[in-house]
PDB file of C-alpha atoms in Angstrom:
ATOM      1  CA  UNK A   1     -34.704 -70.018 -19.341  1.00 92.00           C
ATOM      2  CA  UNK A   2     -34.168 -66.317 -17.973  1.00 97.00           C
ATOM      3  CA  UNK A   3     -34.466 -64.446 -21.659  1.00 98.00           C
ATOM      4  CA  UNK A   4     -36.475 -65.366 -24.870  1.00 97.00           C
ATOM      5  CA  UNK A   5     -35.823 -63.796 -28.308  1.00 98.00           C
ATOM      6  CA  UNK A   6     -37.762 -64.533 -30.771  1.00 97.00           C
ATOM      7  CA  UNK A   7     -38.776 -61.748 -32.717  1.00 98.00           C
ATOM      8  CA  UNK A   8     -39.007 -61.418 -36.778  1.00 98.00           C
ATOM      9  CA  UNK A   9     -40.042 -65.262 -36.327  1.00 96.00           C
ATOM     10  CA  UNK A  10     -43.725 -65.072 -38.046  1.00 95.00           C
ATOM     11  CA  UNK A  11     -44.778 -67.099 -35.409  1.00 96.00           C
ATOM     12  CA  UNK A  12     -48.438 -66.990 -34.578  1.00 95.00           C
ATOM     13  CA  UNK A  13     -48.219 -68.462 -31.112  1.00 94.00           C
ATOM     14  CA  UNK A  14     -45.561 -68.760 -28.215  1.00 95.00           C
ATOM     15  CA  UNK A  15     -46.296 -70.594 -24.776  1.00 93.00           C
ATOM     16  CA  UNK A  16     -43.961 -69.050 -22.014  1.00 94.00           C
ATOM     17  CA  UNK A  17     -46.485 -70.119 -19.035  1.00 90.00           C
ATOM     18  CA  UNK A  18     -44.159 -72.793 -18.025  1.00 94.00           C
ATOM     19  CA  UNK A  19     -41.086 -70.747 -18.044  1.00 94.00           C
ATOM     20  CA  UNK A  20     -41.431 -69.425 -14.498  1.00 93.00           C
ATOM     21  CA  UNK A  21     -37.998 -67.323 -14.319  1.00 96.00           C
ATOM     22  CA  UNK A  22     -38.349 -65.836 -17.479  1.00 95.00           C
ATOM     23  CA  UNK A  23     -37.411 -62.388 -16.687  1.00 95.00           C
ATOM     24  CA  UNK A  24     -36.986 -61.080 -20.424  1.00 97.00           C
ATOM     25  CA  UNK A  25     -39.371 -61.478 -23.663  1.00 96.00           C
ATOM     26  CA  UNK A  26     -38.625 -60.102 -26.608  1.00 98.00           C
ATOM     27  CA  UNK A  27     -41.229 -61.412 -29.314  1.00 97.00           C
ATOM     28  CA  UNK A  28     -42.098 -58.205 -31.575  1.00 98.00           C
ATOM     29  CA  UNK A  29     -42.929 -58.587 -35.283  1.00 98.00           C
ATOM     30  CA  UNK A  30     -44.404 -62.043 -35.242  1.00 98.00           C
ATOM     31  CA  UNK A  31     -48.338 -62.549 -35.943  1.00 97.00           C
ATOM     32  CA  UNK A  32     -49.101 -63.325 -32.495  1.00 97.00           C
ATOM     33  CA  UNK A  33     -53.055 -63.173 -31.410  1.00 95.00           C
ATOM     34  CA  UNK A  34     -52.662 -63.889 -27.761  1.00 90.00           C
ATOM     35  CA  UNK A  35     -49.869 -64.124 -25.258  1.00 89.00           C
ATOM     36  CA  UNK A  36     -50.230 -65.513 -21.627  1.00 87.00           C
ATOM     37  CA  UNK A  37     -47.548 -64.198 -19.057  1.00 87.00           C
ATOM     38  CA  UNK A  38     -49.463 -64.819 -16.179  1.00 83.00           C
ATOM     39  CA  UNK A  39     -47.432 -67.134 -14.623  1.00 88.00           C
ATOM     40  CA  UNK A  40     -44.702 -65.613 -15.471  1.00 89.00           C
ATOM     41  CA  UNK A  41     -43.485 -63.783 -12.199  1.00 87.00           C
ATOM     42  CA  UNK A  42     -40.453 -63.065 -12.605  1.00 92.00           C
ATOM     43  CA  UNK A  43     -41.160 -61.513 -16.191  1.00 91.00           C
ATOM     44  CA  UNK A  44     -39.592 -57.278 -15.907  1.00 93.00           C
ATOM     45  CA  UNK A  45     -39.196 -56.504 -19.613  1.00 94.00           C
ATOM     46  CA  UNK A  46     -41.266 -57.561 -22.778  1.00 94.00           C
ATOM     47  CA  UNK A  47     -41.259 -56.525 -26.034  1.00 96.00           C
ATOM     48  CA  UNK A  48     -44.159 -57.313 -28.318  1.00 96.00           C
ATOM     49  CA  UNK A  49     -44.620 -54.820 -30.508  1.00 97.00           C
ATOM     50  CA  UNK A  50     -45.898 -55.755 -33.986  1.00 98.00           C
ATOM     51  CA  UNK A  51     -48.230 -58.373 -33.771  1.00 97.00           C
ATOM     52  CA  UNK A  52     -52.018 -59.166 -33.667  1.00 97.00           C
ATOM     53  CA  UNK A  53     -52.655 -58.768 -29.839  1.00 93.00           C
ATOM     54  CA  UNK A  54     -56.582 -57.728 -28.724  1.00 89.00           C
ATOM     55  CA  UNK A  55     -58.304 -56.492 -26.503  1.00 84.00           C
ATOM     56  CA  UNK A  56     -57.323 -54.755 -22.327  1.00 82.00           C
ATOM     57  CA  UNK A  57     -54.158 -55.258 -20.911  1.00 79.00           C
ATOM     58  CA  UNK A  58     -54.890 -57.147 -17.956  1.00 75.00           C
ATOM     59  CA  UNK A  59     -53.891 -55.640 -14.850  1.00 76.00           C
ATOM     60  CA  UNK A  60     -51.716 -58.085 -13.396  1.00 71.00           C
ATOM     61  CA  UNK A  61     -49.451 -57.408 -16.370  1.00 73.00           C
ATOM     62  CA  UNK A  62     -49.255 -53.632 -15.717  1.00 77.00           C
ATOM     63  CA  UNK A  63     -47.609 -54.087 -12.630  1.00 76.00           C
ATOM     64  CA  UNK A  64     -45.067 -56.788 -12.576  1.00 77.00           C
ATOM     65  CA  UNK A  65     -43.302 -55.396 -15.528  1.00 85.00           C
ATOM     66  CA  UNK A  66     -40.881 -52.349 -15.446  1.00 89.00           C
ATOM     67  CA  UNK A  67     -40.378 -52.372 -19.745  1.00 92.00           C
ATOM     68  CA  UNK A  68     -43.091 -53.040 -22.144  1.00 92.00           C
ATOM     69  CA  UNK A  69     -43.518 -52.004 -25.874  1.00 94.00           C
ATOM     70  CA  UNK A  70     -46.992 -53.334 -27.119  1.00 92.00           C
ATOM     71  CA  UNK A  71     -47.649 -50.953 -29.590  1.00 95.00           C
ATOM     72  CA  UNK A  72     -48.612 -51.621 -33.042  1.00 96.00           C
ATOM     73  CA  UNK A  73     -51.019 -54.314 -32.175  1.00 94.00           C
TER      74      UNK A  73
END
């Protein structure tokens, strides 16, 4: 699995930590509290815009992506 869409879902968790090539995410409008994508090194773009994400971007996130929309959380 390279890309994951699942946005406008209502979903209020996704597990990607397995998917180790995942290179695009794309889960905005959902009703997600937490989302894990630190095993996910190949990950470049992510949308998540929309949801119910807390708290500090962890580092490790900043830098491994080159798109990321988190706003509205």
């Amino acid at each position: 699995l390279v890309s994951l869409y699942a946005s406008d879902n209502n979903i209020t968790s996704l597990d990607v930590s397995h998917n180790t090539k995942l290179g695009n995410l794309t889960a905005g409008f959902n009703q997600l509290t937490s989302l894990d994508i630190s095993n996910n090194i190949m990950l470049r773009w992510i949308e998540a815009q929309n949801n119910r994400l807390t708290g500090p971007v962890p580092n490790y996130f900043l830098g491994k992506t080159s798109y990321r929309n988190l706003s509205n959380n």
